[in-house]
Structures are given as C-alpha cells and as structure tokens.
Short mmCIF file of C-alpha atoms in Angstrom, two decimals:
data_model
loop_
_atom_site.label_atom_id
_atom_site.label_comp_id
_atom_site.label_asym_id
_atom_site.label_seq_id
_atom_site.Cartn_x
_atom_site.Cartn_y
_atom_site.Cartn_z
CA UNK Q 52 29.33 5.26 15.67
CA UNK Q 53 27.93 0.95 14.67
CA UNK Q 54 26.95 1.02 18.24
CA UNK Q 55 24.69 4.33 17.72
CA UNK Q 56 23.46 2.87 14.21
CA UNK Q 57 22.96 -0.46 15.66
CA UNK Q 58 21.20 0.96 18.78
CA UNK Q 59 19.04 4.30 15.85
CA UNK Q 60 18.47 1.23 13.65
CA UNK Q 61 17.91 -2.02 15.74
CA UNK Q 62 13.73 -2.09 15.62
CA UNK Q 63 14.05 -1.63 12.08
CA UNK Q 64 16.74 -4.06 11.43
CA UNK Q 65 14.85 -6.39 13.57
CA UNK Q 66 11.21 -5.56 11.59
CA UNK Q 67 13.63 -6.84 8.36
CA UNK Q 68 15.31 -9.86 9.33
CA UNK Q 69 11.09 -10.69 11.22
CA UNK Q 70 9.66 -9.81 7.68
CA UNK Q 71 11.98 -12.15 5.57
CA UNK Q 72 11.82 -14.86 7.30
CA UNK Q 73 8.54 -15.58 8.54
CA UNK Q 74 6.83 -13.87 4.98
CA UNK Q 75 2.86 -12.64 4.18
CA UNK Q 76 1.79 -13.16 7.13
CA UNK Q 77 0.80 -9.70 8.69
CA UNK Q 78 1.58 -7.94 10.09
CA UNK Q 79 5.31 -8.46 8.48
CA UNK Q 80 5.87 -8.46 5.25
CA UNK Q 81 8.78 -8.96 1.92
CA UNK Q 82 6.81 -6.10 -0.18
CA UNK Q 83 6.94 -7.56 -3.41
CA UNK Q 84 5.08 -5.42 -5.33
CA UNK Q 85 7.03 -4.83 -8.77
CA UNK Q 86 9.41 -7.30 -7.21
CA UNK Q 87 9.92 -8.34 -11.40
CA UNK Q 88 8.57 -7.05 -14.61
CA UNK Q 89 7.66 -10.32 -16.89
CA UNK Q 90 7.39 -9.43 -20.16
CA UNK Q 91 3.76 -10.25 -19.78
CA UNK Q 92 1.16 -8.37 -17.86
CA UNK Q 93 -2.35 -10.31 -17.46
CA UNK Q 94 -5.94 -7.94 -16.27
CA UNK Q 95 -9.83 -9.85 -16.14
CA UNK Q 96 -12.85 -7.95 -18.58
CA UNK Q 97 -16.53 -8.65 -17.51
CA UNK Q 98 -18.02 -9.54 -21.87
CA UNK Q 99 -21.94 -8.93 -22.87
CA UNK Q 100 -22.99 -12.05 -25.78
CA UNK Q 101 -21.24 -9.97 -28.47
CA UNK Q 102 -18.18 -9.70 -26.17
CA UNK Q 103 -18.90 -5.71 -25.62
CA UNK Q 104 -16.79 -4.25 -22.80
CA UNK Q 105 -18.80 -4.62 -19.36
CA UNK Q 106 -17.87 -1.41 -17.78
CA UNK Q 107 -17.08 -2.95 -14.13
CA UNK Q 108 -17.37 -0.68 -11.16
CA UNK Q 109 -21.03 0.79 -13.64
CA UNK Q 110 -22.88 -3.13 -12.04
CA UNK Q 111 -19.66 -3.70 -9.42
CA UNK Q 112 -18.60 -2.64 -5.76
CA UNK Q 113 -15.07 -4.18 -7.85
CA UNK Q 114 -13.02 -2.23 -9.12
CA UNK Q 115 -10.35 -4.18 -12.12
CA UNK Q 116 -7.32 -3.46 -9.65
CA UNK Q 117 -9.68 -5.77 -7.29
CA UNK Q 118 -10.52 -9.36 -9.56
CA UNK Q 119 -7.11 -8.85 -9.84
CA UNK Q 120 -5.92 -8.80 -6.57
CA UNK Q 121 -8.60 -11.56 -5.67
CA UNK Q 122 -7.08 -14.00 -9.34
CA UNK Q 123 -4.42 -13.67 -7.48
CA UNK Q 124 -4.90 -14.57 -3.76
CA UNK Q 125 -7.14 -17.52 -5.19
CA UNK Q 126 -4.37 -18.87 -7.34
CA UNK Q 127 -2.20 -19.00 -3.90
CA UNK Q 128 -4.42 -20.29 -2.09
CA UNK Q 129 -5.71 -22.86 -4.03
CA UNK Q 130 -0.99 -23.35 -4.53
CA UNK Q 131 -1.98 -23.46 -8.69
CA UNK Q 132 0.75 -21.80 -10.28
CA UNK Q 133 0.20 -19.49 -13.58
CA UNK Q 134 1.49 -22.47 -15.88
CA UNK Q 135 -0.79 -24.58 -14.06
CA UNK Q 136 -4.19 -23.23 -14.82
CA UNK Q 137 -2.62 -22.46 -18.23
CA UNK Q 138 -2.56 -25.99 -18.89
CA UNK Q 139 -5.60 -27.34 -16.71
CA UNK Q 140 -9.14 -25.89 -18.80
CA UNK Q 141 -11.28 -26.82 -16.29
CA UNK Q 142 -8.89 -25.84 -13.64
CA UNK Q 143 -8.73 -22.80 -15.87
CA UNK Q 144 -12.65 -22.53 -15.48
CA UNK Q 145 -12.88 -22.97 -11.14
CA UNK Q 146 -10.88 -19.74 -11.42
CA UNK Q 147 -13.29 -18.07 -14.20
CA UNK Q 148 -16.33 -18.06 -12.72
CA UNK Q 149 -14.50 -17.86 -8.65
CA UNK Q 150 -13.71 -14.29 -10.21
CA UNK Q 151 -17.47 -14.73 -11.57
CA UNK Q 152 -18.91 -15.15 -7.60
CA UNK Q 153 -17.07 -12.49 -6.31
CA UNK Q 154 -18.14 -9.62 -9.00
CA UNK Q 155 -22.06 -10.59 -8.80
CA UNK Q 156 -21.39 -10.54 -4.83
CA UNK Q 157 -20.79 -7.51 -4.62
CA UNK Q 158 -23.22 -6.00 -7.58
CA UNK Q 159 -25.37 -3.04 -7.51
CA UNK Q 160 -29.21 -4.65 -6.50
CA UNK Q 161 -30.03 -0.97 -8.76
CA UNK Q 162 -27.91 -2.86 -12.29
CA UNK Q 163 -27.91 -6.47 -11.58
CA UNK Q 164 -26.22 -8.13 -13.76
CA UNK Q 165 -27.72 -10.42 -16.69
CA UNK Q 166 -24.95 -12.97 -18.27
CA UNK Q 167 -21.56 -11.69 -18.95
CA UNK Q 168 -18.14 -13.25 -19.74
CA UNK Q 169 -14.53 -13.82 -17.17
CA UNK Q 170 -12.57 -13.06 -19.41
CA UNK Q 171 -8.20 -13.01 -19.18
CA UNK Q 172 -6.49 -10.36 -21.81
CA UNK Q 173 -3.03 -10.57 -20.75
CA UNK Q 174 -0.62 -6.95 -22.98
CA UNK Q 175 3.58 -7.72 -24.01
CA UNK Q 176 6.20 -6.41 -26.00
CA UNK Q 177 6.45 -7.98 -29.40
CA UNK Q 178 8.91 -6.32 -32.09
CA UNK Q 179 8.79 -2.07 -31.55
CA UNK Q 180 5.15 -2.66 -30.07
CA UNK Q 181 2.47 -3.52 -27.67
CA UNK Q 182 0.36 -6.70 -28.25
CA UNK Q 183 -2.90 -8.37 -26.75
CA UNK Q 184 -4.23 -11.76 -26.09
CA UNK Q 185 -8.00 -12.25 -24.91
CA UNK Q 186 -9.04 -15.82 -23.83
CA UNK Q 187 -12.56 -16.10 -22.30
CA UNK Q 188 -11.74 -18.12 -19.03
CA UNK Q 189 -15.88 -17.74 -17.97
CA UNK Q 190 -19.73 -17.53 -19.35
CA UNK Q 191 -21.84 -16.42 -15.95
CA UNK Q 192 -25.53 -17.46 -16.19
CA UNK Q 193 -28.01 -15.14 -14.55
CA UNK Q 194 -29.48 -17.53 -12.31
CA UNK Q 195 -25.82 -17.93 -11.18
CA UNK O 88 17.01 19.79 26.69
CA UNK O 89 16.51 23.88 26.10
CA UNK O 90 13.06 24.69 26.54
CA UNK O 91 12.91 25.53 23.13
CA UNK O 92 14.23 22.40 21.51
CA UNK O 93 11.89 21.16 23.79
CA UNK O 94 9.02 22.66 22.67
CA UNK O 95 9.89 23.16 18.90
CA UNK O 96 9.89 19.17 19.83
CA UNK O 97 6.51 18.48 20.90
CA UNK O 98 5.54 20.29 18.28
CA UNK O 99 6.66 17.87 15.93
CA UNK O 100 5.43 14.71 18.00
CA UNK O 101 2.33 16.45 17.91
CA UNK O 102 1.66 17.93 14.28
CA UNK O 103 3.38 13.33 13.06
CA UNK O 104 0.44 12.56 14.80
CA UNK O 105 -2.20 14.70 13.83
CA UNK O 106 -1.15 13.96 10.78
CA UNK O 107 -0.38 10.44 11.34
CA UNK O 108 -4.42 9.61 12.85
CA UNK O 109 -5.77 11.87 9.23
CA UNK O 110 -4.06 9.63 6.79
CA UNK O 111 -4.23 6.00 8.41
CA UNK O 112 -7.17 6.88 9.91
CA UNK O 113 -10.11 6.98 6.54
CA UNK O 114 -8.68 4.24 4.44
CA UNK O 115 -8.76 1.59 8.21
CA UNK O 116 -11.68 1.99 8.55
CA UNK O 117 -13.02 1.71 4.49
CA UNK O 118 -10.65 -1.55 5.45
CA UNK O 119 -12.74 -2.30 7.66
CA UNK O 120 -16.21 -1.21 5.87
CA UNK O 121 -15.53 -3.12 3.24
CA UNK O 122 -13.93 -6.32 5.07
CA UNK O 123 -17.47 -9.11 4.65
CA UNK O 124 -15.01 -12.59 4.36
CA UNK O 125 -12.63 -14.74 5.17
CA UNK O 126 -12.07 -16.69 2.16
CA UNK O 127 -8.93 -16.21 1.54
CA UNK O 128 -7.79 -15.80 5.28
CA UNK O 129 -4.64 -13.95 6.70
CA UNK O 130 -2.55 -12.51 8.98
CA UNK O 131 -4.16 -13.29 12.77
CA UNK O 132 -7.03 -14.31 10.50
CA UNK O 133 -5.66 -18.03 10.36
CA UNK O 134 -5.76 -18.74 13.65
CA UNK O 135 -9.73 -16.57 14.54
CA UNK O 136 -11.88 -15.00 11.98
CA UNK O 137 -12.77 -12.24 13.91
CA UNK O 138 -16.60 -12.58 12.45
CA UNK O 139 -18.47 -10.98 15.09
CA UNK O 140 -15.97 -7.77 14.92
CA UNK O 141 -17.17 -7.29 11.03
CA UNK O 142 -21.31 -8.10 11.19
CA UNK O 143 -23.38 -5.11 10.88
CA UNK O 144 -23.34 -3.92 14.12
CA UNK O 145 -20.10 -5.38 14.89
CA UNK O 146 -17.94 -3.65 12.22
CA UNK O 147 -19.66 0.02 13.79
CA UNK O 148 -18.50 -0.60 17.33
CA UNK O 149 -14.25 -1.85 16.47
CA UNK O 150 -14.36 1.93 14.27
CA UNK O 151 -15.37 3.69 16.62
CA UNK O 152 -12.98 1.61 18.79
CA UNK O 153 -10.74 2.58 16.59
CA UNK O 154 -11.18 6.25 16.31
CA UNK O 155 -11.99 6.99 20.83
CA UNK O 156 -8.39 5.53 20.45
CA UNK O 157 -6.98 7.65 18.23
CA UNK O 158 -8.65 10.20 20.24
CA UNK O 159 -6.42 8.93 23.45
CA UNK O 160 -3.16 8.60 21.74
CA UNK O 161 -3.73 12.70 20.47
CA UNK O 162 -4.32 13.44 23.94
CA UNK O 163 -1.26 11.40 24.76
CA UNK O 164 -3.63 9.52 27.39
CA UNK O 165 -2.73 6.60 28.67
CA UNK O 166 0.25 6.13 25.86
CA UNK O 167 0.82 1.51 26.72
CA UNK O 168 -2.56 -0.02 26.33
CA UNK O 169 -3.64 2.45 23.53
CA UNK O 170 -1.33 2.37 21.15
CA UNK O 171 -1.29 -1.54 22.25
CA UNK O 172 -5.03 -1.74 21.36
CA UNK O 173 -4.45 1.15 18.43
CA UNK O 174 -2.68 -2.02 17.21
CA UNK O 175 -3.90 -4.69 17.61
CA UNK O 176 -7.43 -3.47 15.60
CA UNK O 177 -5.35 -2.51 13.12
CA UNK O 178 -3.95 -5.51 12.69
CA UNK O 179 -6.40 -7.24 12.81
CA UNK O 180 -8.97 -5.46 10.02
CA UNK O 181 -5.81 -5.03 8.51
CA UNK O 182 -5.60 -9.31 8.30
CA UNK O 183 -9.29 -9.40 7.75
CA UNK O 184 -9.00 -6.58 4.81
CA UNK O 185 -6.26 -8.64 3.04
CA UNK O 186 -8.38 -12.05 3.67
CA UNK O 187 -10.73 -11.04 1.25
CA UNK O 188 -8.26 -10.97 -1.70
CA UNK O 189 -8.22 -7.33 -1.75
CA UNK O 190 -5.54 -5.15 -0.49
CA UNK O 191 -4.78 -1.50 -0.42
CA UNK O 192 -0.81 -3.11 1.57
CA UNK O 193 -1.33 -1.40 3.89
CA UNK O 194 1.06 -3.86 5.98
CA UNK O 195 2.89 -0.33 7.18
CA UNK O 196 0.25 0.82 9.03
CA UNK O 197 0.16 -1.96 11.86
CA UNK O 198 3.86 -1.26 11.57
CA UNK O 199 3.74 2.25 12.82
CA UNK O 200 2.12 2.00 15.30
CA UNK O 201 3.88 -1.17 16.70
CA UNK O 202 7.07 0.98 16.76
CA UNK O 203 5.40 3.59 18.21
CA UNK O 204 3.20 1.00 21.24
CA UNK O 205 7.57 -0.59 21.84
CA UNK O 206 8.57 2.90 21.63
CA UNK O 207 5.77 4.06 25.52
CA UNK O 208 6.71 -0.05 26.30
CA UNK O 209 10.59 0.93 27.01
CA UNK O 210 9.72 3.95 28.15
CA UNK O 211 8.15 2.42 30.70
CA UNK O 212 10.17 -0.51 31.53
CA UNK O 213 13.21 2.38 31.85
CA UNK O 214 12.15 6.02 32.65
CA UNK O 215 16.06 6.93 31.26
CA UNK O 216 14.62 5.91 28.02
CA UNK O 217 14.68 9.27 24.97
CA UNK O 218 11.34 8.81 24.23
CA UNK O 219 10.54 12.45 23.37
CA UNK O 220 12.83 11.45 20.69
CA UNK O 221 11.89 7.92 19.89
CA UNK O 222 8.01 8.29 19.40
CA UNK O 223 8.97 10.14 16.03
CA UNK O 224 12.17 8.08 15.38
CA UNK O 225 10.43 4.73 16.28
CA UNK O 226 7.75 5.23 13.06
CA UNK O 227 10.00 6.85 11.32
CA UNK O 228 12.45 3.07 11.39
CA UNK O 229 9.41 1.46 10.76
CA UNK O 230 7.98 3.26 7.15
CA UNK O 231 11.80 2.85 6.33
CA UNK O 232 12.16 -0.84 7.44
CA UNK O 233 9.10 -0.95 5.03
CA UNK O 234 10.56 0.48 1.51
CA UNK O 235 13.92 -1.63 2.77
CA UNK O 236 11.97 -4.72 1.69
CA UNK O 237 10.60 -3.56 -0.91
CA UNK O 238 14.42 -3.44 -1.78
CA UNK O 239 15.36 -6.34 -1.06
CA UNK O 240 12.65 -8.54 -2.71
CA UNK O 241 13.09 -6.61 -5.68
CA UNK O 242 16.86 -7.32 -5.13
CA UNK O 243 16.49 -10.48 -4.80
CA UNK O 244 13.64 -11.92 -6.94
CA UNK O 245 15.88 -9.34 -10.42
CA UNK O 246 18.57 -8.38 -8.64
CA UNK O 247 20.13 -5.28 -10.53
CA UNK O 248 18.11 -6.00 -13.64
CA UNK O 249 15.48 -4.80 -12.09
CA UNK O 250 16.55 -1.43 -13.58
CA UNK O 251 16.59 -3.62 -17.06
CA UNK O 252 12.35 -4.21 -17.18
CA UNK O 253 13.61 -3.96 -20.96
CA UNK O 254 9.12 -4.90 -22.44
CA UNK O 255 7.96 -5.98 -19.75
CA UNK O 256 7.11 -2.31 -18.06
CA UNK O 257 5.69 -0.24 -21.09
CA UNK O 258 3.29 -3.99 -20.58
CA UNK O 259 2.76 -3.41 -16.73
CA UNK O 260 1.78 0.98 -18.20
CA UNK O 261 -0.79 -1.10 -20.38
CA UNK O 262 -2.36 -3.06 -17.86
CA UNK O 263 -2.77 -1.14 -15.36
CA UNK O 264 -4.55 1.30 -18.11
CA UNK O 265 -6.57 -0.95 -18.84
CA UNK O 266 -8.12 -1.26 -15.50
CA UNK O 267 -9.01 1.92 -15.58
CA UNK O 268 -10.38 1.11 -19.14
CA UNK O 269 -12.47 -1.69 -17.82
CA UNK O 270 -13.65 0.48 -14.75
CA UNK O 271 -15.30 3.17 -17.09
CA UNK O 272 -16.05 1.60 -20.35
CA UNK O 273 -14.20 5.12 -21.52
CA UNK O 274 -12.10 3.95 -24.32
CA UNK O 275 -9.48 7.38 -24.02
CA UNK O 276 -7.48 5.42 -21.27
CA UNK O 277 -6.39 2.53 -23.90
CA UNK O 278 -5.57 4.98 -25.82
CA UNK O 279 -3.01 7.06 -23.65
CA UNK O 280 -1.84 3.95 -22.11
CA UNK O 281 -1.03 3.18 -25.88
CA UNK O 282 1.16 5.39 -26.38
CA UNK O 283 2.65 6.11 -23.00
CA UNK O 284 3.63 1.88 -23.35
CA UNK O 285 5.51 2.74 -26.45
CA UNK O 286 6.61 6.10 -25.79
CA UNK O 287 8.91 4.18 -23.35
CA UNK O 288 9.32 1.09 -25.13
CA UNK O 289 11.64 3.51 -27.71
CA UNK O 290 12.81 5.05 -25.20
CA UNK O 291 14.95 2.01 -22.24
CA UNK O 292 16.87 5.21 -21.39
CA UNK O 293 14.64 6.82 -19.69
CA UNK O 294 12.75 3.72 -16.59
CA UNK O 295 16.67 2.36 -16.22
CA UNK O 296 16.70 6.09 -15.17
CA UNK O 297 13.97 6.43 -13.24
CA UNK O 298 13.26 2.20 -12.22
CA UNK O 299 17.37 3.72 -11.00
CA UNK O 300 16.68 5.73 -8.45
CA UNK O 301 13.57 4.17 -7.23
CA UNK O 302 15.90 1.52 -6.52
CA UNK O 303 18.41 3.08 -4.15
CA UNK O 304 16.41 4.75 -2.66
CA UNK O 305 14.53 1.78 -1.23
CA UNK O 306 17.88 0.27 -0.68
CA UNK O 307 19.32 2.90 1.47
CA UNK O 308 15.48 4.18 2.99
CA UNK O 309 17.15 3.17 6.55
CA UNK O 310 20.37 5.22 6.43
CA UNK O 311 18.47 7.83 5.84
CA UNK O 312 17.24 7.77 9.82
CA UNK O 313 20.23 9.19 11.27
CA UNK O 314 19.58 12.92 9.58
CA UNK O 315 16.71 15.60 9.25
CA UNK O 316 18.19 16.41 6.48
CA UNK O 317 19.48 13.58 5.15
CA UNK O 318 15.63 12.54 5.63
CA UNK O 319 13.68 15.31 4.44
CA UNK O 320 15.60 14.80 0.92
CA UNK O 321 14.93 11.17 1.34
CA UNK O 322 11.44 12.18 1.82
CA UNK O 323 10.90 14.67 -0.99
CA UNK O 324 12.78 12.32 -3.26
CA UNK O 325 10.07 9.21 -2.19
CA UNK O 326 7.07 11.08 -3.28
CA UNK O 327 8.41 11.91 -5.77
CA UNK O 328 9.10 9.18 -6.78
CA UNK O 329 5.04 7.83 -6.41
CA UNK O 330 3.92 10.46 -8.06
CA UNK O 331 6.30 9.31 -11.36
CA UNK O 332 4.29 5.93 -10.50
CA UNK O 333 1.43 6.90 -11.01
CA UNK O 334 1.69 8.86 -13.22
CA UNK O 335 3.22 6.81 -15.36
CA UNK O 336 0.79 4.08 -14.39
CA UNK O 337 -2.02 5.38 -13.92
CA UNK O 338 -2.50 4.16 -10.33
CA UNK O 339 -2.84 5.80 -7.15
CA UNK O 340 -0.64 7.39 -4.95
CA UNK O 341 0.56 3.75 -3.05
CA UNK O 342 -0.89 4.30 0.61
CA UNK O 343 2.32 3.64 2.30
CA UNK O 344 3.28 7.23 1.11
CA UNK O 345 1.43 9.57 3.60
CA UNK O 346 2.87 8.05 6.44
CA UNK O 347 5.47 8.46 4.00
CA UNK O 348 5.32 12.39 4.34
CA UNK O 349 4.57 12.20 7.93
CA UNK O 350 6.89 10.89 9.18
CA UNK O 351 9.61 12.08 7.17
CA UNK O 352 8.59 14.89 5.70
CA UNK O 353 6.21 16.26 8.13
CA UNK O 354 3.95 18.74 6.25
CA UNK O 355 1.80 20.10 9.00
CA UNK O 356 5.62 21.71 11.24
CA UNK O 357 6.18 23.07 8.74
CA UNK O 358 4.27 24.76 7.61
CA UNK O 359 3.41 26.00 11.39
CA UNK O 360 7.54 26.95 11.59
CA UNK O 361 6.86 28.95 8.13
CA UNK O 362 4.12 30.91 9.80
CA UNK O 363 6.43 31.66 12.65
CA UNK O 364 9.79 31.75 11.13
CA UNK O 365 7.59 34.91 8.46
CA UNK O 366 5.69 36.10 11.75
CA UNK O 367 8.60 36.80 13.54
CA UNK O 368 10.56 38.16 10.66
CA UNK O 369 7.32 40.27 9.60
CA UNK O 370 7.21 41.07 13.20
CA UNK O 371 11.13 42.37 13.42
CA UNK O 372 10.55 44.74 10.07
CA UNK O 373 7.02 46.04 11.87
CA UNK O 374 9.38 47.19 14.55
CA UNK O 375 11.58 48.87 13.00
#
C-alpha cells in the first residue's frame, strides 16, 4: 500500500518538497496567497486635487488589484517591511512615486492623467463595525 | 486493457488535452502580450530577462510558437520535445509576467506542462511505463500538489487558527470590493462590500465553517488523486470553494480552478459520456 502511495504520488510529493525548500522561484512556489488574515487590509486609489476618486480603469490599463500587487513586488524587491515603510516618510513617498509612475506608464493616450494623488487606504474591524483610514502617499504632477 | 476501456481512456485524454489548451492558451497569450518590462526579475528572468521574446514582433513569434506547439500536443505529435518546449515557453512567459509585479498566480500552468513532459520522458526511457494512465495522473498530481502547498502555507503561517479569521476576513472583503469601486467609481460596490463584511463580522461561525472545509480540501488534496470517484467529489468541492470565494470576496475565479476542473472533473468527457449513455438508452428503447 505504502509503495503504491509513494509510486503514485512521487512526482507531486517531490514538487511539494522542492517548492517548500526553494520558495518563490517559478515554476516553484509556496502558494502563500491568503495564508493569514491580518487585522487590517490595505489597497490604493488615485484622486484629483479635491480628493475625489478617479476611476483607475478609465485612465489606465492597470487595475487596483494590479497596483496592490505592484506595491508588494516593489516592497519585496527593495526588501522593505511594512513597518519600516510606515515609519519612513521619504521611503513611503518613494513607494507612492513608483506606483504613480507605473499608472502613468499604462495610461490611455485618449484619457491622459493630469495631476493626481496616490492614496493608501486601510480597512479594519473595530468593535462591531468596519472602519477605514486613508493616507496620501504621493502627489504626481502631470509633467512627470 | 480491453479495447472498450482503451477507447474510453483515449477519449478521456483527448478531452483533457483539448480542455487544457482551451483554458491555458488564452491566459498564457494575455500574459505574453502584457509582459512589457522586467523591473522585479522572477523565475528564469533572474538569469536572463528574455527581452527579445517580448518585443513588438517577438511577443507575436513567442505566442505563435506556443500555439503551434499546442496544436502538436493535441495531435499527439513528438510529445517529448513538444511538451518540453511548451514547458520552457510557459516558464519564460510566466516568469516574465511575474517580473512585472502584477501577476495572475498562474504557476500551476507551467507545473502541468512540466509533469506531462516528465510522463512522456519516462515513457521514452522505459517503454513499460503506463503512459495511458500517467499522462493524465501526472497532470492531476500537478494541480493537487499546488493545492496541497496552499494548504501547507496556511498551516505554516497561521496554524489551525487560520480558520478563526476574526475581523481579518471582513477587512479582506472590504478591500476586494473597494478594488471594484476604485476601478469603476461605482459606489454601490462599496455599499455591497460593507453590508457583506458587516454580516460576516456579526456571524463569525459562517466564515469558520467554510474556511475549515477549504483547509481540509487543500491540505489533503494529493490524497484525492488515488481514486477517480474521490477525485470527482474533491473537484466539485474545490469548484464550490472557488465559486464561494468569488461570490464572497468580490473577486474572479482564480486561475488554478480552471485546470483543476479539467483534470479533476473533465467536464467535456462527462458530457460526451452522458450523450453516449442517453443515445444508447434511447436507441434501446426505440428498438424495443
């Protein structure tokens, strides 16, 4: 029975072990999406000078989901923890600038973005309700 | 193997091949077309960025080569080199795509191609190897291994406490619904997300129940590979899980669900079998 199990699953088991050892290096992965539920969840949006939301997909081929992925990749590539980023204002603005550049890189020629602000918004449960906290990361000028 | 079983096995494999190309080729082509830069090198792009493969003409040549290989794969031609190059191109495209920081979490697609290449390689090296069984079973193992890894990641990061998500799960729901609002500017998404998050915050038992089922389905996924009936049940369970996640979290069905449906459920084969069964029943009743 044990021989049958190991024979039938040998490749799958090998892949699992190698992925656990190697980590994130395609085609290996630890598949860590939603492996924990931190008490707050964050994402990003862009607004005009009056802080009115600018619908991202109207101006850019990027989606808000994509912006969040981009931010996480930037943070991992720069080896910056979330805590460090929150404490270091210039680094935080640098992250916002990187996001703004990426959004501009993918903007539609027919709907050019003027000046806009990059916001980070946090959602969290407090007592029996859901709250949010909003922070301006960076102000992007049209000529950037 | 008797001829009837052999025919059934061949049909099952053809259905898997057709369905897998149908679910994997479009997403692979989209990733190839969108892989514009390489700011955060991942996978094979850490060694070489494969820039010429994704230049204006290069991306069309890469996609063309991938599609021609898919046709050879469906036609069962030169399977060792065909599956090898499909694996290689898939690894390059997905690595380059992930190097942009915006990723579809499509790892499983390359893993399936690699496992199928290994099945044909083993058959080439050892003709007694049961290729008729393992070309399908290896694909199933690939999908199951990725689910098992997802389960292990949850247990490693959060332990069994993962199922007691507390306020973290409603916060995730708000985040995902806010994606829809910030993309479209339609405030009704925020309202829907808020109502749902609030409901689940007040009824944590519902989240706990569904998260427990999800964790069991993922951690023990490799065990389902043994038996076709269990595999089908597992496949339906995982499909329900993905539909539930999509409905609750306001996100699309994740990419892994598609090859999972192909290898665990094989709906095209079930439909053909169903039609044949009905035909034979109808034919018999006509002859009576």
